[in-house]
């Protein structure tokens, strides 16, 4: 049995669970790979923090970079999670020192993945990051292996458990965004600072990784159509419900006329569609490819269990001795695909205006929309007489992003419109 | 670029599509694997059959076994599909001659998989069979790689597209089993002889392969709880509908008290459950594991596209140079897990009796059920006065298989009961 040393850097929720899973599964991993694995180094901010497992003090490294150059270490697991700084240094140094690297760090991979994968290839070691996208769904491995040589056309996903939990729970409990977010934080479904989960950045990072694996392109740096769920109110959830629709934060990437179109935004989806029935903290990915047709994968997206499952699968892949290109093909074969001009993207929109309840306001709005040739499919007005306000919900026919953005700009100057209109794209 | 010769045996629907996919994807496969692949041998019953592609006559082998010993051939693709006979010989000879083998043959693998995988290991070549279970869903690779080291507890699947299409279409069209089967045959969703698809044998073969990969056991040979969909009538579909249930043919494998329990039978499932909403020719697999939680995979199960996708993924796995154990771990580490006594399995049952419309018949039935301590949760009687008949549908409380089998035996002697009762287990 070949002896393999593992170094784990970061012993938070994920790192601790992974540590224990390795101990528990050591025998089975040995059976499956013919290796004798041992954790020979760990590093964390605080050696003395209370943890529900024990490790020998002699394997603790105060400076995590020391793990990356320790001759006993063959595989470095980076679980700190920064897009730059020490996380980047750890991965960089480990690869340069010919250590395999496993990371759950989507921020790092979506920003520096091209550079780091080249580094891994040069040093003939693996860089694995299955856990960076939908922990419980082996989506990267499915794209690299299970569906390899399929021509993927489109990927649609519910990729952020926090957002999906909040939207589901608002619908179920009829509680406000704020209240539900608070509950999510208590239950551990949202972080203390949930900004990246709510504003779409977390989904964008995952979508960029998925694009690279689906279309063999270098990770796109261009600005993407993105909005999060922070502006979704209970009113919108209710209205969607009445229209037999459901709001979901989707990440979508596809090739349109040989150009890459990545986007992240809430969508209004018919309730009978599969994707609108993925509720709570679940994640789901729909792949459309040739020859396979449509493939759907669903599972828990985050949490220490699903994430450990992904990390273990990366570990096994390395232990089985498969040196693989991190993105499925060699870096120099990966293409730069131009970005699709998001302004050309055309879609039906849901617009909610909060207005003063005064005569003429509605006609001001509809007139402006007409000026921009945005035609109305449906209009619903909900008065709030007590506060002399009203909500006006408009479902438009298709219009492109350039047009709708310009049009919504104009409303900013209108004093009868109390706040920026809420915009949700129809699926 | 390393030159690799491929031999394809069987040029039916799947073989033809796969042939074309290889030609189309040759360049991309080269990029991903650094190999130069060429089809150097094909074999089929009839060289002159009209095909929508052309091959050079000189690569045609009248005797498929000649392909398995041809020095130019490195990988043999077996697409004939028999559980024994020539299919077995081809795979056996190819492995003995140190050729990698890819097959879509679930009958062969579920019967001789243990022997053949040992043969592959001895000869240090790959035996890959992703296409044997749910073509469009990379489920075997997911178990071997993506969810590797998870402790899988239970696998539930809709694994037969033909059966699922028939059940869905009966519900949708309100047509009889026979009519819908006929339509399925015209559309190519059912074979001319669909027996194995309808009687559960096809699902059983897949379940046995899934068990072996999930639980690391040798393929079970013991008799399994199995029934197909041939006795499902439109009456049952309608009744299910009224009860807010849906009938699905499920394959289920799980470990109960360290014993293996494999079963294949129609189930009545609540309409709001995920699995009851997999319709038409779609397949789905639900995996429950630790630490991953629940994972769901859904995709097209059969057809030349999805099956080719699976074959291509096997091909890539081989070309990337990963010699792997066919069942994930070495044959001598695979366990013999004892079978759970299916007679102990306890469940609620749906029973439909077709009876003569005579006084006392109902009480005869309920009395017999009471004798066997089978208590009734719900009873629905549907008279058919014109024909002096009635249908009696009974939903029972939980009872075990031994008991229900004995009880149903007794009814056979009852002349007022026109035919064997239809039994469907509740999910």
mmCIF file with all atom_site columns, N, CA, C and O in Angstrom, chain B residues 219-254:
data_model
loop_
_atom_site.group_PDB
_atom_site.id
_atom_site.type_symbol
_atom_site.label_atom_id
_atom_site.label_alt_id
_atom_site.label_comp_id
_atom_site.label_asym_id
_atom_site.label_entity_id
_atom_site.label_seq_id
_atom_site.pdbx_PDB_ins_code
_atom_site.Cartn_x
_atom_site.Cartn_y
_atom_site.Cartn_z
_atom_site.occupancy
_atom_site.B_iso_or_equiv
_atom_site.pdbx_formal_charge
_atom_site.auth_seq_id
_atom_site.auth_comp_id
_atom_site.auth_asym_id
_atom_site.auth_atom_id
_atom_site.pdbx_PDB_model_num
ATOM 1   N N  . UNK B 1 219 ? -22.811 -9.709  -7.303  1.00 0.00 ? 219 UNK B N  1
ATOM 2   C CA . UNK B 1 219 ? -24.160 -9.619  -7.854  1.00 0.00 ? 219 UNK B CA 1
ATOM 3   C C  . UNK B 1 219 ? -25.037 -10.728 -7.276  1.00 0.00 ? 219 UNK B C  1
ATOM 4   O O  . UNK B 1 219 ? -24.684 -11.905 -7.326  1.00 0.00 ? 219 UNK B O  1
ATOM 5   N N  . UNK B 1 220 ? -26.139 -10.322 -6.741  1.00 0.00 ? 220 UNK B N  1
ATOM 6   C CA . UNK B 1 220 ? -27.018 -11.285 -6.068  1.00 0.00 ? 220 UNK B CA 1
ATOM 7   C C  . UNK B 1 220 ? -27.678 -12.208 -7.084  1.00 0.00 ? 220 UNK B C  1
ATOM 8   O O  . UNK B 1 220 ? -28.014 -11.812 -8.192  1.00 0.00 ? 220 UNK B O  1
ATOM 9   N N  . UNK B 1 221 ? -27.815 -13.473 -6.693  1.00 0.00 ? 221 UNK B N  1
ATOM 10  C CA . UNK B 1 221 ? -28.474 -14.444 -7.575  1.00 0.00 ? 221 UNK B CA 1
ATOM 11  C C  . UNK B 1 221 ? -29.823 -14.856 -6.992  1.00 0.00 ? 221 UNK B C  1
ATOM 12  O O  . UNK B 1 221 ? -30.566 -15.598 -7.616  1.00 0.00 ? 221 UNK B O  1
ATOM 13  N N  . UNK B 1 222 ? -30.099 -14.409 -5.793  1.00 0.00 ? 222 UNK B N  1
ATOM 14  C CA . UNK B 1 222 ? -31.293 -14.936 -5.115  1.00 0.00 ? 222 UNK B CA 1
ATOM 15  C C  . UNK B 1 222 ? -32.567 -14.352 -5.704  1.00 0.00 ? 222 UNK B C  1
ATOM 16  O O  . UNK B 1 222 ? -32.575 -13.279 -6.294  1.00 0.00 ? 222 UNK B O  1
ATOM 17  N N  . UNK B 1 223 ? -33.643 -15.087 -5.508  1.00 0.00 ? 223 UNK B N  1
ATOM 18  C CA . UNK B 1 223 ? -34.932 -14.677 -6.048  1.00 0.00 ? 223 UNK B CA 1
ATOM 19  C C  . UNK B 1 223 ? -35.357 -13.385 -5.385  1.00 0.00 ? 223 UNK B C  1
ATOM 20  O O  . UNK B 1 223 ? -35.184 -13.197 -4.187  1.00 0.00 ? 223 UNK B O  1
ATOM 21  N N  . UNK B 1 224 ? -35.915 -12.520 -6.183  1.00 0.00 ? 224 UNK B N  1
ATOM 22  C CA . UNK B 1 224 ? -36.191 -11.185 -5.679  1.00 0.00 ? 224 UNK B CA 1
ATOM 23  C C  . UNK B 1 224 ? -37.680 -10.924 -5.766  1.00 0.00 ? 224 UNK B C  1
ATOM 24  O O  . UNK B 1 224 ? -38.406 -11.571 -6.523  1.00 0.00 ? 224 UNK B O  1
ATOM 25  N N  . UNK B 1 225 ? -38.164 -10.029 -4.946  1.00 0.00 ? 225 UNK B N  1
ATOM 26  C CA . UNK B 1 225 ? -39.571 -9.636  -5.011  1.00 0.00 ? 225 UNK B CA 1
ATOM 27  C C  . UNK B 1 225 ? -39.774 -8.897  -6.330  1.00 0.00 ? 225 UNK B C  1
ATOM 28  O O  . UNK B 1 225 ? -39.241 -7.815  -6.520  1.00 0.00 ? 225 UNK B O  1
ATOM 29  N N  . UNK B 1 226 ? -40.495 -9.509  -7.243  1.00 0.00 ? 226 UNK B N  1
ATOM 30  C CA . UNK B 1 226 ? -40.602 -8.887  -8.570  1.00 0.00 ? 226 UNK B CA 1
ATOM 31  C C  . UNK B 1 226 ? -41.979 -9.061  -9.183  1.00 0.00 ? 226 UNK B C  1
ATOM 32  O O  . UNK B 1 226 ? -42.535 -10.142 -9.206  1.00 0.00 ? 226 UNK B O  1
ATOM 33  N N  . UNK B 1 227 ? -42.531 -7.960  -9.659  1.00 0.00 ? 227 UNK B N  1
ATOM 34  C CA . UNK B 1 227 ? -43.670 -8.077  -10.571 1.00 0.00 ? 227 UNK B CA 1
ATOM 35  C C  . UNK B 1 227 ? -43.606 -6.926  -11.560 1.00 0.00 ? 227 UNK B C  1
ATOM 36  O O  . UNK B 1 227 ? -42.987 -5.894  -11.295 1.00 0.00 ? 227 UNK B O  1
ATOM 37  N N  . UNK B 1 228 ? -44.234 -7.131  -12.685 1.00 0.00 ? 228 UNK B N  1
ATOM 38  C CA . UNK B 1 228 ? -44.182 -6.129  -13.750 1.00 0.00 ? 228 UNK B CA 1
ATOM 39  C C  . UNK B 1 228 ? -45.481 -5.355  -13.848 1.00 0.00 ? 228 UNK B C  1
ATOM 40  O O  . UNK B 1 228 ? -46.258 -5.316  -12.894 1.00 0.00 ? 228 UNK B O  1
ATOM 41  N N  . UNK B 1 229 ? -45.689 -4.743  -14.985 1.00 0.00 ? 229 UNK B N  1
ATOM 42  C CA . UNK B 1 229 ? -46.881 -3.897  -15.121 1.00 0.00 ? 229 UNK B CA 1
ATOM 43  C C  . UNK B 1 229 ? -47.963 -4.525  -15.990 1.00 0.00 ? 229 UNK B C  1
ATOM 44  O O  . UNK B 1 229 ? -48.971 -3.895  -16.290 1.00 0.00 ? 229 UNK B O  1
ATOM 45  N N  . UNK B 1 230 ? -47.780 -5.796  -16.372 1.00 0.00 ? 230 UNK B N  1
ATOM 46  C CA . UNK B 1 230 ? -48.717 -6.393  -17.339 1.00 0.00 ? 230 UNK B CA 1
ATOM 47  C C  . UNK B 1 230 ? -50.142 -6.481  -16.806 1.00 0.00 ? 230 UNK B C  1
ATOM 48  O O  . UNK B 1 230 ? -51.089 -6.552  -17.590 1.00 0.00 ? 230 UNK B O  1
ATOM 49  N N  . UNK B 1 231 ? -50.301 -6.516  -15.484 1.00 0.00 ? 231 UNK B N  1
ATOM 50  C CA . UNK B 1 231 ? -51.656 -6.654  -14.944 1.00 0.00 ? 231 UNK B CA 1
ATOM 51  C C  . UNK B 1 231 ? -52.315 -5.339  -14.570 1.00 0.00 ? 231 UNK B C  1
ATOM 52  O O  . UNK B 1 231 ? -53.385 -5.308  -13.998 1.00 0.00 ? 231 UNK B O  1
ATOM 53  N N  . UNK B 1 232 ? -51.618 -4.241  -14.863 1.00 0.00 ? 232 UNK B N  1
ATOM 54  C CA . UNK B 1 232 ? -52.189 -2.933  -14.542 1.00 0.00 ? 232 UNK B CA 1
ATOM 55  C C  . UNK B 1 232 ? -53.228 -2.587  -15.609 1.00 0.00 ? 232 UNK B C  1
ATOM 56  O O  . UNK B 1 232 ? -52.931 -2.606  -16.801 1.00 0.00 ? 232 UNK B O  1
ATOM 57  N N  . UNK B 1 233 ? -54.420 -2.294  -15.167 1.00 0.00 ? 233 UNK B N  1
ATOM 58  C CA . UNK B 1 233 ? -55.462 -1.902  -16.115 1.00 0.00 ? 233 UNK B CA 1
ATOM 59  C C  . UNK B 1 233 ? -55.798 -0.432  -15.935 1.00 0.00 ? 233 UNK B C  1
ATOM 60  O O  . UNK B 1 233 ? -55.446 0.187   -14.934 1.00 0.00 ? 233 UNK B O  1
ATOM 61  N N  . UNK B 1 234 ? -56.531 0.082   -16.923 1.00 0.00 ? 234 UNK B N  1
ATOM 62  C CA . UNK B 1 234 ? -56.931 1.486   -16.874 1.00 0.00 ? 234 UNK B CA 1
ATOM 63  C C  . UNK B 1 234 ? -57.710 1.781   -15.592 1.00 0.00 ? 234 UNK B C  1
ATOM 64  O O  . UNK B 1 234 ? -57.585 2.861   -14.999 1.00 0.00 ? 234 UNK B O  1
ATOM 65  N N  . UNK B 1 235 ? -58.475 0.781   -15.151 1.00 0.00 ? 235 UNK B N  1
ATOM 66  C CA . UNK B 1 235 ? -59.213 0.892   -13.884 1.00 0.00 ? 235 UNK B CA 1
ATOM 67  C C  . UNK B 1 235 ? -58.303 1.285   -12.733 1.00 0.00 ? 235 UNK B C  1
ATOM 68  O O  . UNK B 1 235 ? -58.677 2.051   -11.856 1.00 0.00 ? 235 UNK B O  1
ATOM 69  N N  . UNK B 1 236 ? -57.122 0.676   -12.698 1.00 0.00 ? 236 UNK B N  1
ATOM 70  C CA . UNK B 1 236 ? -56.185 0.950   -11.602 1.00 0.00 ? 236 UNK B CA 1
ATOM 71  C C  . UNK B 1 236 ? -55.616 2.362   -11.710 1.00 0.00 ? 236 UNK B C  1
ATOM 72  O O  . UNK B 1 236 ? -55.443 3.053   -10.706 1.00 0.00 ? 236 UNK B O  1
ATOM 73  N N  . UNK B 1 237 ? -55.323 2.734   -12.947 1.00 0.00 ? 237 UNK B N  1
ATOM 74  C CA . UNK B 1 237 ? -54.802 4.088   -13.172 1.00 0.00 ? 237 UNK B CA 1
ATOM 75  C C  . UNK B 1 237 ? -55.841 5.122   -12.723 1.00 0.00 ? 237 UNK B C  1
ATOM 76  O O  . UNK B 1 237 ? -55.506 6.094   -12.034 1.00 0.00 ? 237 UNK B O  1
ATOM 77  N N  . UNK B 1 238 ? -57.099 4.880   -13.102 1.00 0.00 ? 238 UNK B N  1
ATOM 78  C CA . UNK B 1 238 ? -58.178 5.801   -12.722 1.00 0.00 ? 238 UNK B CA 1
ATOM 79  C C  . UNK B 1 238 ? -58.347 5.871   -11.212 1.00 0.00 ? 238 UNK B C  1
ATOM 80  O O  . UNK B 1 238 ? -58.510 6.945   -10.637 1.00 0.00 ? 238 UNK B O  1
ATOM 81  N N  . UNK B 1 239 ? -58.335 4.701   -10.600 1.00 0.00 ? 239 UNK B N  1
ATOM 82  C CA . UNK B 1 239 ? -58.532 4.648   -9.152  1.00 0.00 ? 239 UNK B CA 1
ATOM 83  C C  . UNK B 1 239 ? -57.391 5.365   -8.445  1.00 0.00 ? 239 UNK B C  1
ATOM 84  O O  . UNK B 1 239 ? -57.614 6.135   -7.515  1.00 0.00 ? 239 UNK B O  1
ATOM 85  N N  . UNK B 1 240 ? -56.170 5.121   -8.906  1.00 0.00 ? 240 UNK B N  1
ATOM 86  C CA . UNK B 1 240 ? -55.008 5.803   -8.333  1.00 0.00 ? 240 UNK B CA 1
ATOM 87  C C  . UNK B 1 240 ? -55.203 7.312   -8.412  1.00 0.00 ? 240 UNK B C  1
ATOM 88  O O  . UNK B 1 240 ? -55.004 8.041   -7.438  1.00 0.00 ? 240 UNK B O  1
ATOM 89  N N  . UNK B 1 241 ? -55.632 7.748   -9.572  1.00 0.00 ? 241 UNK B N  1
ATOM 90  C CA . UNK B 1 241 ? -55.872 9.168   -9.815  1.00 0.00 ? 241 UNK B CA 1
ATOM 91  C C  . UNK B 1 241 ? -56.839 9.744   -8.786  1.00 0.00 ? 241 UNK B C  1
ATOM 92  O O  . UNK B 1 241 ? -56.599 10.801  -8.201  1.00 0.00 ? 241 UNK B O  1
ATOM 93  N N  . UNK B 1 242 ? -57.923 9.011   -8.543  1.00 0.00 ? 242 UNK B N  1
ATOM 94  C CA . UNK B 1 242 ? -58.922 9.476   -7.575  1.00 0.00 ? 242 UNK B CA 1
ATOM 95  C C  . UNK B 1 242 ? -58.351 9.554   -6.165  1.00 0.00 ? 242 UNK B C  1
ATOM 96  O O  . UNK B 1 242 ? -58.775 10.371  -5.363  1.00 0.00 ? 242 UNK B O  1
ATOM 97  N N  . UNK B 1 243 ? -57.426 8.681   -5.882  1.00 0.00 ? 243 UNK B N  1
ATOM 98  C CA . UNK B 1 243 ? -56.830 8.662   -4.548  1.00 0.00 ? 243 UNK B CA 1
ATOM 99  C C  . UNK B 1 243 ? -55.624 9.603   -4.445  1.00 0.00 ? 243 UNK B C  1
ATOM 100 O O  . UNK B 1 243 ? -54.884 9.583   -3.463  1.00 0.00 ? 243 UNK B O  1
ATOM 101 N N  . UNK B 1 244 ? -55.429 10.415  -5.504  1.00 0.00 ? 244 UNK B N  1
ATOM 102 C CA . UNK B 1 244 ? -54.294 11.340  -5.564  1.00 0.00 ? 244 UNK B CA 1
ATOM 103 C C  . UNK B 1 244 ? -52.950 10.598  -5.559  1.00 0.00 ? 244 UNK B C  1
ATOM 104 O O  . UNK B 1 244 ? -51.960 11.055  -5.012  1.00 0.00 ? 244 UNK B O  1
ATOM 105 N N  . UNK B 1 245 ? -52.982 9.431   -6.190  1.00 0.00 ? 245 UNK B N  1
ATOM 106 C CA . UNK B 1 245 ? -51.772 8.617   -6.289  1.00 0.00 ? 245 UNK B CA 1
ATOM 107 C C  . UNK B 1 245 ? -51.444 8.387   -7.764  1.00 0.00 ? 245 UNK B C  1
ATOM 108 O O  . UNK B 1 245 ? -52.260 8.651   -8.638  1.00 0.00 ? 245 UNK B O  1
ATOM 109 N N  . UNK B 1 246 ? -50.262 7.880   -7.997  1.00 0.00 ? 246 UNK B N  1
ATOM 110 C CA . UNK B 1 246 ? -49.861 7.558   -9.367  1.00 0.00 ? 246 UNK B CA 1
ATOM 111 C C  . UNK B 1 246 ? -49.100 6.229   -9.321  1.00 0.00 ? 246 UNK B C  1
ATOM 112 O O  . UNK B 1 246 ? -48.374 5.968   -8.365  1.00 0.00 ? 246 UNK B O  1
ATOM 113 N N  . UNK B 1 247 ? -49.293 5.423   -10.354 1.00 0.00 ? 247 UNK B N  1
ATOM 114 C CA . UNK B 1 247 ? -48.620 4.120   -10.381 1.00 0.00 ? 247 UNK B CA 1
ATOM 115 C C  . UNK B 1 247 ? -47.309 4.225   -11.152 1.00 0.00 ? 247 UNK B C  1
ATOM 116 O O  . UNK B 1 247 ? -47.282 4.725   -12.277 1.00 0.00 ? 247 UNK B O  1
ATOM 117 N N  . UNK B 1 248 ? -46.232 3.769   -10.546 1.00 0.00 ? 248 UNK B N  1
ATOM 118 C CA . UNK B 1 248 ? -44.916 3.769   -11.192 1.00 0.00 ? 248 UNK B CA 1
ATOM 119 C C  . UNK B 1 248 ? -44.255 2.419   -10.952 1.00 0.00 ? 248 UNK B C  1
ATOM 120 O O  . UNK B 1 248 ? -44.357 1.862   -9.854  1.00 0.00 ? 248 UNK B O  1
ATOM 121 N N  . UNK B 1 249 ? -43.584 1.909   -11.967 1.00 0.00 ? 249 UNK B N  1
ATOM 122 C CA . UNK B 1 249 ? -42.777 0.703   -11.779 1.00 0.00 ? 249 UNK B CA 1
ATOM 123 C C  . UNK B 1 249 ? -41.434 1.124   -11.194 1.00 0.00 ? 249 UNK B C  1
ATOM 124 O O  . UNK B 1 249 ? -40.665 1.827   -11.853 1.00 0.00 ? 249 UNK B O  1
ATOM 125 N N  . UNK B 1 250 ? -41.174 0.707   -9.970  1.00 0.00 ? 250 UNK B N  1
ATOM 126 C CA . UNK B 1 250 ? -39.922 1.101   -9.317  1.00 0.00 ? 250 UNK B CA 1
ATOM 127 C C  . UNK B 1 250 ? -38.982 -0.093  -9.148  1.00 0.00 ? 250 UNK B C  1
ATOM 128 O O  . UNK B 1 250 ? -39.420 -1.232  -8.981  1.00 0.00 ? 250 UNK B O  1
ATOM 129 N N  . UNK B 1 251 ? -37.716 0.185   -9.208  1.00 0.00 ? 251 UNK B N  1
ATOM 130 C CA . UNK B 1 251 ? -36.692 -0.745  -8.762  1.00 0.00 ? 251 UNK B CA 1
ATOM 131 C C  . UNK B 1 251 ? -36.106 -0.153  -7.491  1.00 0.00 ? 251 UNK B C  1
ATOM 132 O O  . UNK B 1 251 ? -35.781 1.038   -7.461  1.00 0.00 ? 251 UNK B O  1
ATOM 133 N N  . UNK B 1 252 ? -35.998 -0.954  -6.454  1.00 0.00 ? 252 UNK B N  1
ATOM 134 C CA . UNK B 1 252 ? -35.504 -0.446  -5.175  1.00 0.00 ? 252 UNK B CA 1
ATOM 135 C C  . UNK B 1 252 ? -34.480 -1.431  -4.623  1.00 0.00 ? 252 UNK B C  1
ATOM 136 O O  . UNK B 1 252 ? -34.699 -2.639  -4.647  1.00 0.00 ? 252 UNK B O  1
ATOM 137 N N  . UNK B 1 253 ? -33.375 -0.912  -4.163  1.00 0.00 ? 253 UNK B N  1
ATOM 138 C CA . UNK B 1 253 ? -32.426 -1.787  -3.460  1.00 0.00 ? 253 UNK B CA 1
ATOM 139 C C  . UNK B 1 253 ? -31.943 -1.084  -2.211  1.00 0.00 ? 253 UNK B C  1
ATOM 140 O O  . UNK B 1 253 ? -31.708 0.119   -2.216  1.00 0.00 ? 253 UNK B O  1
ATOM 141 N N  . UNK B 1 254 ? -31.862 -1.833  -1.139  1.00 0.00 ? 254 UNK B N  1
ATOM 142 C CA . UNK B 1 254 ? -31.446 -1.228  0.125   1.00 0.00 ? 254 UNK B CA 1
ATOM 143 C C  . UNK B 1 254 ? -30.864 -2.289  1.043   1.00 0.00 ? 254 UNK B C  1
ATOM 144 O O  . UNK B 1 254 ? -31.012 -3.483  0.811   1.00 0.00 ? 254 UNK B O  1
#
